[in-house]
PDB file of C-alpha atoms and ligand atoms in Angstrom:
ATOM      1  CA  MET A   1    -123.303  18.455 -44.058  1.00 35.00           C
ATOM      2  CA  ALA A   2    -124.198  19.067 -40.472  1.00 39.00           C
ATOM      3  CA  ALA A   3    -121.374  17.122 -38.858  1.00 39.00           C
ATOM      4  CA  ARG A   4    -118.708  19.241 -40.537  1.00 41.00           C
ATOM      5  CA  GLY A   5    -117.146  21.759 -38.192  1.00 42.00           C
ATOM      6  CA  ALA A   6    -118.638  20.062 -35.158  1.00 47.00           C
ATOM      7  CA  GLN A   7    -116.760  20.589 -31.909  1.00 50.00           C
ATOM      8  CA  ARG A   8    -115.561  17.420 -30.250  1.00 51.00           C
ATOM      9  CA  PRO A   9    -114.685  18.298 -26.673  1.00 50.00           C
ATOM     10  CA  ASN A  10    -114.508  14.666 -25.708  1.00 50.00           C
ATOM     11  CA  GLY A  11    -114.548  13.162 -29.113  1.00 47.00           C
ATOM     12  CA  HIS A  12    -112.688  10.162 -30.282  1.00 52.00           C
ATOM     13  CA  SER A  13    -115.337   8.416 -32.275  1.00 55.00           C
ATOM     14  CA  GLN A  14    -117.433   9.707 -35.145  1.00 63.00           C
ATOM     15  CA  PRO A  15    -120.955  10.657 -33.999  1.00 61.00           C
ATOM     16  CA  SER A  16    -123.563   8.335 -35.443  1.00 76.00           C
ATOM     17  CA  LYS A  17    -126.663  10.435 -34.888  1.00 90.00           C
ATOM     18  CA  ILE A  18    -127.588  14.008 -35.748  1.00 93.00           C
ATOM     19  CA  CYS A  19    -130.146  16.079 -33.874  1.00 95.00           C
ATOM     20  CA  GLN A  20    -131.070  19.602 -34.786  1.00 95.00           C
ATOM     21  CA  PHE A  21    -132.729  22.102 -32.541  1.00 97.00           C
ATOM     22  CA  LYS A  22    -134.009  25.631 -32.909  1.00 98.00           C
ATOM     23  CA  LEU A  23    -132.539  27.970 -30.287  1.00 98.00           C
ATOM     24  CA  VAL A  24    -133.450  31.617 -29.766  1.00 98.00           C
ATOM     25  CA  LEU A  25    -131.565  34.358 -27.902  1.00 98.00           C
ATOM     26  CA  LEU A  26    -133.599  37.025 -26.144  1.00 98.00           C
ATOM     27  CA  GLY A  27    -132.705  39.959 -23.934  1.00 98.00           C
ATOM     28  CA  GLU A  28    -132.324  43.716 -23.711  1.00 98.00           C
ATOM     29  CA  SER A  29    -130.306  45.523 -26.368  1.00 98.00           C
ATOM     30  CA  ALA A  30    -126.519  45.583 -25.807  1.00 98.00           C
ATOM     31  CA  VAL A  31    -126.407  42.750 -23.257  1.00 98.00           C
ATOM     32  CA  GLY A  32    -124.237  40.765 -25.674  1.00 98.00           C
ATOM     33  CA  LYS A  33    -126.544  38.299 -27.452  1.00 98.00           C
ATOM     34  CA  SER A  34    -124.831  38.673 -30.826  1.00 98.00           C
ATOM     35  CA  SER A  35    -121.432  38.634 -29.156  1.00 98.00           C
ATOM     36  CA  LEU A  36    -122.216  35.312 -27.432  1.00 98.00           C
ATOM     37  CA  VAL A  37    -123.312  33.809 -30.763  1.00 98.00           C
ATOM     38  CA  LEU A  38    -120.259  35.193 -32.558  1.00 98.00           C
ATOM     39  CA  ARG A  39    -118.012  33.703 -29.864  1.00 98.00           C
ATOM     40  CA  PHE A  40    -119.760  30.326 -30.035  1.00 98.00           C
ATOM     41  CA  VAL A  41    -119.984  30.073 -33.826  1.00 98.00           C
ATOM     42  CA  LYS A  42    -116.786  31.802 -34.966  1.00 98.00           C
ATOM     43  CA  GLY A  43    -114.645  32.110 -31.850  1.00 98.00           C
ATOM     44  CA  GLN A  44    -114.502  35.883 -32.309  1.00 98.00           C
ATOM     45  CA  PHE A  45    -115.343  38.992 -30.293  1.00 98.00           C
ATOM     46  CA  HIS A  46    -115.880  42.543 -31.590  1.00 98.00           C
ATOM     47  CA  GLU A  47    -115.500  45.485 -29.193  1.00 97.00           C
ATOM     48  CA  TYR A  48    -117.860  47.456 -31.456  1.00 96.00           C
ATOM     49  CA  GLN A  49    -120.494  44.894 -32.302  1.00 95.00           C
ATOM     50  CA  GLU A  50    -123.338  46.455 -34.283  1.00 97.00           C
ATOM     51  CA  SER A  51    -126.843  46.370 -32.865  1.00 98.00           C
ATOM     52  CA  THR A  52    -128.923  43.662 -34.551  1.00 98.00           C
ATOM     53  CA  ILE A  53    -131.715  44.673 -36.911  1.00 97.00           C
ATOM     54  CA  GLY A  54    -134.657  42.240 -36.899  1.00 94.00           C
ATOM     55  CA  ALA A  55    -132.774  39.015 -36.231  1.00 97.00           C
ATOM     56  CA  ALA A  56    -129.751  37.044 -37.432  1.00 98.00           C
ATOM     57  CA  PHE A  57    -129.550  33.336 -38.193  1.00 98.00           C
ATOM     58  CA  LEU A  58    -126.493  31.155 -37.650  1.00 98.00           C
ATOM     59  CA  THR A  59    -125.800  27.475 -37.096  1.00 98.00           C
ATOM     60  CA  GLN A  60    -123.252  25.601 -35.031  1.00 98.00           C
ATOM     61  CA  SER A  61    -122.884  22.005 -33.930  1.00 96.00           C
ATOM     62  CA  VAL A  62    -121.535  20.355 -30.818  1.00 95.00           C
ATOM     63  CA  CYS A  63    -120.809  16.679 -30.280  1.00 92.00           C
ATOM     64  CA  LEU A  64    -122.169  14.814 -27.309  1.00 91.00           C
ATOM     65  CA  ASP A  65    -121.259  11.150 -27.024  1.00 88.00           C
ATOM     66  CA  ASP A  66    -122.487   9.559 -30.260  1.00 89.00           C
ATOM     67  CA  THR A  67    -124.630  12.533 -31.280  1.00 92.00           C
ATOM     68  CA  THR A  68    -124.005  15.696 -33.241  1.00 95.00           C
ATOM     69  CA  VAL A  69    -126.306  18.379 -31.886  1.00 95.00           C
ATOM     70  CA  LYS A  70    -126.860  21.056 -34.486  1.00 96.00           C
ATOM     71  CA  PHE A  71    -128.193  24.372 -33.230  1.00 98.00           C
ATOM     72  CA  GLU A  72    -130.192  26.577 -35.580  1.00 98.00           C
ATOM     73  CA  ILE A  73    -129.666  29.872 -33.777  1.00 98.00           C
ATOM     74  CA  TRP A  74    -131.946  32.882 -34.016  1.00 98.00           C
ATOM     75  CA  ASP A  75    -130.228  35.932 -32.547  1.00 98.00           C
ATOM     76  CA  THR A  76    -133.010  38.464 -32.004  1.00 98.00           C
ATOM     77  CA  ALA A  77    -132.778  42.253 -31.832  1.00 98.00           C
ATOM     78  CA  GLY A  78    -133.141  43.578 -28.289  1.00 98.00           C
ATOM     79  CA  GLN A  79    -134.340  47.054 -29.148  1.00 97.00           C
ATOM     80  CA  GLU A  80    -137.884  47.615 -27.893  1.00 95.00           C
ATOM     81  CA  ARG A  81    -139.257  48.356 -31.374  1.00 96.00           C
ATOM     82  CA  TYR A  82    -138.503  44.758 -32.397  1.00 96.00           C
ATOM     83  CA  HIS A  83    -140.263  43.173 -29.405  1.00 95.00           C
ATOM     84  CA  SER A  84    -143.378  42.275 -31.384  1.00 96.00           C
ATOM     85  CA  LEU A  85    -141.282  40.133 -33.757  1.00 96.00           C
ATOM     86  CA  ALA A  86    -139.973  37.910 -30.972  1.00 97.00           C
ATOM     87  CA  PRO A  87    -142.803  35.318 -30.983  1.00 97.00           C
ATOM     88  CA  MET A  88    -141.910  34.526 -34.601  1.00 96.00           C
ATOM     89  CA  TYR A  89    -138.489  33.413 -33.397  1.00 97.00           C
ATOM     90  CA  TYR A  90    -139.317  31.645 -30.126  1.00 98.00           C
ATOM     91  CA  ARG A  91    -142.344  29.829 -31.565  1.00 96.00           C
ATOM     92  CA  GLY A  92    -141.299  26.230 -32.141  1.00 95.00           C
ATOM     93  CA  ALA A  93    -137.944  26.778 -30.450  1.00 98.00           C
ATOM     94  CA  GLN A  94    -136.674  23.880 -28.343  1.00 98.00           C
ATOM     95  CA  ALA A  95    -134.230  26.094 -26.439  1.00 98.00           C
ATOM     96  CA  ALA A  96    -133.830  29.723 -25.454  1.00 98.00           C
ATOM     97  CA  ILE A  97    -130.997  31.710 -23.943  1.00 99.00           C
ATOM     98  CA  VAL A  98    -132.230  34.756 -22.062  1.00 99.00           C
ATOM     99  CA  VAL A  99    -129.335  37.151 -21.615  1.00 99.00           C
ATOM    100  CA  TYR A 100    -128.733  40.004 -19.183  1.00 99.00           C
ATOM    101  CA  ASP A 101    -125.705  42.143 -18.432  1.00 98.00           C
ATOM    102  CA  ILE A 102    -124.336  41.659 -14.890  1.00 98.00           C
ATOM    103  CA  THR A 103    -123.410  45.370 -14.782  1.00 98.00           C
ATOM    104  CA  ASN A 104    -126.983  46.516 -15.425  1.00 98.00           C
ATOM    105  CA  GLN A 105    -129.827  45.631 -13.023  1.00 98.00           C
ATOM    106  CA  GLU A 106    -132.473  46.807 -15.489  1.00 98.00           C
ATOM    107  CA  THR A 107    -131.429  44.171 -18.001  1.00 98.00           C
ATOM    108  CA  PHE A 108    -131.964  41.486 -15.334  1.00 98.00           C
ATOM    109  CA  GLY A 109    -135.526  42.737 -14.861  1.00 98.00           C
ATOM    110  CA  ARG A 110    -136.027  42.586 -18.614  1.00 98.00           C
ATOM    111  CA  ALA A 111    -134.613  39.044 -18.683  1.00 98.00           C
ATOM    112  CA  ARG A 112    -137.163  37.970 -16.067  1.00 98.00           C
ATOM    113  CA  GLY A 113    -139.868  39.466 -18.311  1.00 98.00           C
ATOM    114  CA  TRP A 114    -138.631  37.343 -21.230  1.00 98.00           C
ATOM    115  CA  VAL A 115    -138.614  34.211 -19.075  1.00 98.00           C
ATOM    116  CA  LYS A 116    -142.218  34.892 -18.062  1.00 98.00           C
ATOM    117  CA  GLU A 117    -143.229  35.414 -21.693  1.00 98.00           C
ATOM    118  CA  LEU A 118    -141.527  32.164 -22.720  1.00 98.00           C
ATOM    119  CA  GLN A 119    -143.190  30.257 -19.877  1.00 98.00           C
ATOM    120  CA  ARG A 120    -146.574  31.511 -21.068  1.00 98.00           C
ATOM    121  CA  GLN A 121    -146.211  31.485 -24.838  1.00 97.00           C
ATOM    122  CA  ALA A 122    -143.421  29.183 -25.949  1.00 97.00           C
ATOM    123  CA  SER A 123    -143.433  25.410 -26.165  1.00 96.00           C
ATOM    124  CA  PRO A 124    -144.050  23.915 -22.692  1.00 96.00           C
ATOM    125  CA  SER A 125    -140.984  21.709 -23.116  1.00 96.00           C
ATOM    126  CA  ILE A 126    -138.625  24.538 -24.069  1.00 98.00           C
ATOM    127  CA  VAL A 127    -135.229  24.440 -22.320  1.00 98.00           C
ATOM    128  CA  ILE A 128    -134.509  27.925 -20.981  1.00 98.00           C
ATOM    129  CA  ALA A 129    -131.042  29.083 -19.998  1.00 98.00           C
ATOM    130  CA  LEU A 130    -130.285  32.351 -18.236  1.00 98.00           C
ATOM    131  CA  ALA A 131    -126.937  33.937 -19.100  1.00 99.00           C
ATOM    132  CA  GLY A 132    -125.448  36.709 -16.974  1.00 98.00           C
ATOM    133  CA  ASN A 133    -123.087  38.117 -19.595  1.00 98.00           C
ATOM    134  CA  LYS A 134    -120.104  40.511 -19.318  1.00 98.00           C
ATOM    135  CA  ALA A 135    -118.766  38.557 -16.336  1.00 98.00           C
ATOM    136  CA  ASP A 136    -115.347  40.006 -17.172  1.00 98.00           C
ATOM    137  CA  LEU A 137    -116.651  43.364 -15.859  1.00 98.00           C
ATOM    138  CA  ALA A 138    -116.922  42.082 -12.280  1.00 96.00           C
ATOM    139  CA  SER A 139    -115.797  45.404 -10.788  1.00 98.00           C
ATOM    140  CA  LYS A 140    -118.948  47.024 -12.230  1.00 98.00           C
ATOM    141  CA  ARG A 141    -121.259  44.217 -11.104  1.00 98.00           C
ATOM    142  CA  MET A 142    -124.845  45.246 -10.228  1.00 98.00           C
ATOM    143  CA  VAL A 143    -126.536  41.836 -10.273  1.00 98.00           C
ATOM    144  CA  GLU A 144    -125.304  39.380  -7.654  1.00 98.00           C
ATOM    145  CA  TYR A 145    -124.563  35.854  -8.775  1.00 98.00           C
ATOM    146  CA  GLU A 146    -126.582  34.420  -5.874  1.00 98.00           C
ATOM    147  CA  GLU A 147    -129.654  36.507  -6.742  1.00 98.00           C
ATOM    148  CA  ALA A 148    -129.667  35.239 -10.334  1.00 98.00           C
ATOM    149  CA  GLN A 149    -128.930  31.656  -9.277  1.00 98.00           C
ATOM    150  CA  ALA A 150    -131.841  31.694  -6.799  1.00 98.00           C
ATOM    151  CA  TYR A 151    -134.162  33.087  -9.482  1.00 98.00           C
ATOM    152  CA  ALA A 152    -132.977  30.433 -11.949  1.00 98.00           C
ATOM    153  CA  ASP A 153    -133.501  27.657  -9.377  1.00 98.00           C
ATOM    154  CA  ASP A 154    -137.024  28.901  -8.639  1.00 98.00           C
ATOM    155  CA  ASN A 155    -137.853  28.800 -12.343  1.00 98.00           C
ATOM    156  CA  SER A 156    -135.965  25.620 -13.288  1.00 98.00           C
ATOM    157  CA  LEU A 157    -133.613  27.468 -15.614  1.00 98.00           C
ATOM    158  CA  LEU A 158    -130.059  26.597 -16.495  1.00 98.00           C
ATOM    159  CA  PHE A 159    -127.867  29.428 -15.263  1.00 98.00           C
ATOM    160  CA  MET A 160    -124.338  30.539 -16.008  1.00 98.00           C
ATOM    161  CA  GLU A 161    -122.438  33.780 -15.940  1.00 98.00           C
ATOM    162  CA  THR A 162    -120.646  34.206 -19.256  1.00 98.00           C
ATOM    163  CA  SER A 163    -118.249  36.497 -21.037  1.00 98.00           C
ATOM    164  CA  ALA A 164    -118.351  36.754 -24.796  1.00 98.00           C
ATOM    165  CA  LYS A 165    -115.164  38.808 -24.470  1.00 98.00           C
ATOM    166  CA  THR A 166    -113.043  36.200 -22.664  1.00 98.00           C
ATOM    167  CA  ALA A 167    -115.114  33.182 -23.866  1.00 98.00           C
ATOM    168  CA  MET A 168    -115.829  32.195 -20.258  1.00 98.00           C
ATOM    169  CA  ASN A 169    -118.631  29.585 -20.108  1.00 98.00           C
ATOM    170  CA  VAL A 170    -119.806  30.264 -23.673  1.00 98.00           C
ATOM    171  CA  ASN A 171    -119.248  26.762 -25.082  1.00 98.00           C
ATOM    172  CA  ASP A 172    -120.209  25.278 -21.715  1.00 98.00           C
ATOM    173  CA  LEU A 173    -123.578  27.012 -21.828  1.00 98.00           C
ATOM    174  CA  PHE A 174    -124.453  25.591 -25.246  1.00 98.00           C
ATOM    175  CA  LEU A 175    -123.166  22.166 -24.176  1.00 97.00           C
ATOM    176  CA  ALA A 176    -125.298  22.243 -21.031  1.00 97.00           C
ATOM    177  CA  ILE A 177    -128.339  23.092 -23.165  1.00 98.00           C
ATOM    178  CA  ALA A 178    -127.508  20.285 -25.606  1.00 97.00           C
ATOM    179  CA  LYS A 179    -127.367  17.857 -22.677  1.00 96.00           C
ATOM    180  CA  LYS A 180    -130.842  18.886 -21.511  1.00 96.00           C
ATOM    181  CA  LEU A 181    -132.449  18.505 -24.941  1.00 95.00           C
ATOM    182  CA  PRO A 182    -134.101  15.183 -25.796  1.00 90.00           C
ATOM    183  CA  ARG A 183    -131.762  13.204 -27.997  1.00 79.00           C
ATOM    184  CA  THR A 184    -133.924  10.154 -28.314  1.00 70.00           C
ATOM    185  CA  GLU A 185    -135.181   9.358 -31.767  1.00 52.00           C
ATOM    186  CA  PRO A 186    -138.869  10.251 -32.208  1.00 50.00           C
ATOM    187  CA  PRO A 187    -140.486   7.168 -33.776  1.00 41.00           C
ATOM    188  CA  SER A 188    -142.071   8.964 -36.733  1.00 39.00           C
ATOM    189  CA  SER A 189    -139.192  11.201 -37.793  1.00 38.00           C
ATOM    190  CA  ALA A 190    -136.475   8.626 -38.402  1.00 34.00           C
ATOM    191  CA  GLY A 191    -135.154   8.727 -41.925  1.00 32.00           C
ATOM    192  CA  ALA A 192    -136.667  11.499 -43.987  1.00 30.00           C
ATOM    193  CA  GLY A 193    -136.129  15.134 -43.238  1.00 32.00           C
ATOM    194  CA  GLY A 194    -133.283  14.774 -40.797  1.00 33.00           C
ATOM    195  CA  ARG A 195    -129.691  14.870 -41.898  1.00 31.00           C
ATOM    196  CA  GLY A 196    -128.990  17.539 -44.441  1.00 30.00           C
ATOM    197  CA  ARG A 197    -132.449  19.006 -44.023  1.00 30.00           C
ATOM    198  CA  GLY A 198    -132.697  22.662 -44.964  1.00 28.00           C
ATOM    199  CA  VAL A 199    -133.629  25.384 -42.545  1.00 32.00           C
ATOM    200  CA  ASP A 200    -137.093  25.858 -43.936  1.00 30.00           C
ATOM    201  CA  LEU A 201    -138.891  26.542 -40.661  1.00 30.00           C
ATOM    202  CA  SER A 202    -142.263  26.171 -42.328  1.00 29.00           C
ATOM    203  CA  GLN A 203    -141.597  22.422 -42.337  1.00 32.00           C
ATOM    204  CA  GLU A 204    -141.266  22.309 -38.583  1.00 36.00           C
ATOM    205  CA  SER A 205    -144.138  21.092 -36.493  1.00 37.00           C
ATOM    206  CA  PRO A 206    -145.815  23.905 -34.567  1.00 34.00           C
ATOM    207  CA  ARG A 207    -144.720  22.430 -31.267  1.00 35.00           C
ATOM    208  CA  GLY A 208    -141.290  21.927 -32.754  1.00 39.00           C
ATOM    209  CA  ARG A 209    -139.854  18.768 -31.217  1.00 43.00           C
ATOM    210  CA  GLY A 210    -136.174  18.245 -31.845  1.00 54.00           C
ATOM    211  CA  GLN A 211    -135.358  16.364 -34.973  1.00 57.00           C
ATOM    212  CA  CYS A 212    -133.151  13.367 -34.478  1.00 58.00           C
ATOM    213  CA  CYS A 213    -132.163  10.822 -37.011  1.00 47.00           C
ATOM    214  CA  GLY A 214    -129.950   7.805 -36.800  1.00 47.00           C
ATOM    215  CA  ASN A 215    -127.425   6.770 -39.396  1.00 42.00           C
TER     216      ASN A 215
HETATM  217  N1  GTP B 301    -116.816  43.588 -21.667  1.00 58.43           N
HETATM  218  C1  GTP B 301    -117.694  42.898 -22.397  1.00 58.43           C
HETATM  219  N2  GTP B 301    -118.347  43.484 -23.395  1.00 58.43           N
HETATM  220  C2  GTP B 301    -119.242  42.745 -24.108  1.00 58.43           C
HETATM  221  C3  GTP B 301    -119.482  41.375 -23.814  1.00 58.43           C
HETATM  222  N3  GTP B 301    -120.419  40.929 -24.689  1.00 58.43           N
HETATM  223  C4  GTP B 301    -120.723  41.954 -25.485  1.00 58.43           C
HETATM  224  N4  GTP B 301    -120.023  43.049 -25.148  1.00 58.43           N
HETATM  225  C5  GTP B 301    -120.097  44.379 -25.779  1.00 58.43           C
HETATM  226  O1  GTP B 301    -121.404  44.883 -25.574  1.00 58.43           O
HETATM  227  C6  GTP B 301    -121.869  45.611 -26.720  1.00 58.43           C
HETATM  228  C7  GTP B 301    -123.205  45.048 -27.185  1.00 58.43           C
HETATM  229  O2  GTP B 301    -123.024  43.719 -27.634  1.00 58.43           O
HETATM  230  P1  GTP B 301    -124.008  43.014 -28.664  1.00 58.43           P
HETATM  231  O3  GTP B 301    -123.545  41.632 -28.833  1.00 58.43           O
HETATM  232  O4  GTP B 301    -124.179  43.828 -29.902  1.00 58.43           O
HETATM  233  O5  GTP B 301    -125.381  43.071 -27.857  1.00 58.43           O
HETATM  234  P2  GTP B 301    -126.827  42.553 -28.332  1.00 58.43           P
HETATM  235  O6  GTP B 301    -127.472  41.992 -27.120  1.00 58.43           O
HETATM  236  O7  GTP B 301    -126.702  41.666 -29.496  1.00 58.43           O
HETATM  237  O8  GTP B 301    -127.553  43.911 -28.727  1.00 58.43           O
HETATM  238  P3  GTP B 301    -128.813  44.088 -29.770  1.00 58.43           P
HETATM  239  O9  GTP B 301    -128.417  43.461 -31.063  1.00 58.43           O
HETATM  240  O10 GTP B 301    -129.007  45.574 -29.880  1.00 58.43           O
HETATM  241  O11 GTP B 301    -129.983  43.425 -29.143  1.00 58.43           O
HETATM  242  C8  GTP B 301    -120.749  45.501 -27.771  1.00 58.43           C
HETATM  243  O12 GTP B 301    -119.988  46.670 -27.736  1.00 58.43           O
HETATM  244  C9  GTP B 301    -119.926  44.306 -27.314  1.00 58.43           C
HETATM  245  O13 GTP B 301    -118.568  44.423 -27.666  1.00 58.43           O
HETATM  246  C10 GTP B 301    -118.757  40.778 -22.746  1.00 58.43           C
HETATM  247  O14 GTP B 301    -118.899  39.597 -22.395  1.00 58.43           O
HETATM  248  N5  GTP B 301    -117.882  41.592 -22.058  1.00 58.43           N
HETATM  249 MG1   MG B 302    -127.392  41.788 -31.425  1.00 58.43          MG
END
């Protein structure tokens, strides 16, 4: 059941509503996409994280007020040869995290390319977050915080510097995304297909609005 394992940063009361959203991670290889997901979902970090092949799927929930927000997370492979697969994962996604490595300027350029592609091809209502990862390596910094913040402001993106290694801002980033996603109940989707629904993406509407259902 989706509510199990949910984080309750503020939580006293049992959430009464469950919303699930498809979220995709994009970015150059080795920027730390899988590491961010591993930190968020399992609270772990691997110094020698293997490069992703194709994509990986994980889920994690966070609680916001009276709502459990369940993320269906697609962690894509950053290697160039997998680029053509990306639309399969961002199509119908309600949220995206575009990741770069603050120690590598090239990865910031690549992140801007992903943002442009999402703005053109993904759902118009997609919530896009920019994550400047490896913030623990500040002594090797090549991308200034202010430069990325200005870019994010210009493009209406959420922006945080993160560290999958130290856990800095990892939960906060997902929470900030959850807060920006629509948690109102769409009139037609109440009841069926919400709580306990499988992850059969073929059942999602092409424009992929978030699924919310009351208790
Ligand atoms: N210092 C530091 N290292 C990190 C951080 N995040 C990831 N790494 C390291 O960076 C390397 C690449 O991390 P991955 O998570 O595999 O990167 P990825 O973006 O998923 O790469 P692909 O799957 O090839 O697209 C690994 O050796 C991680 O241990 C971080 O926040 N700080
Ligand atoms: Mg990976």
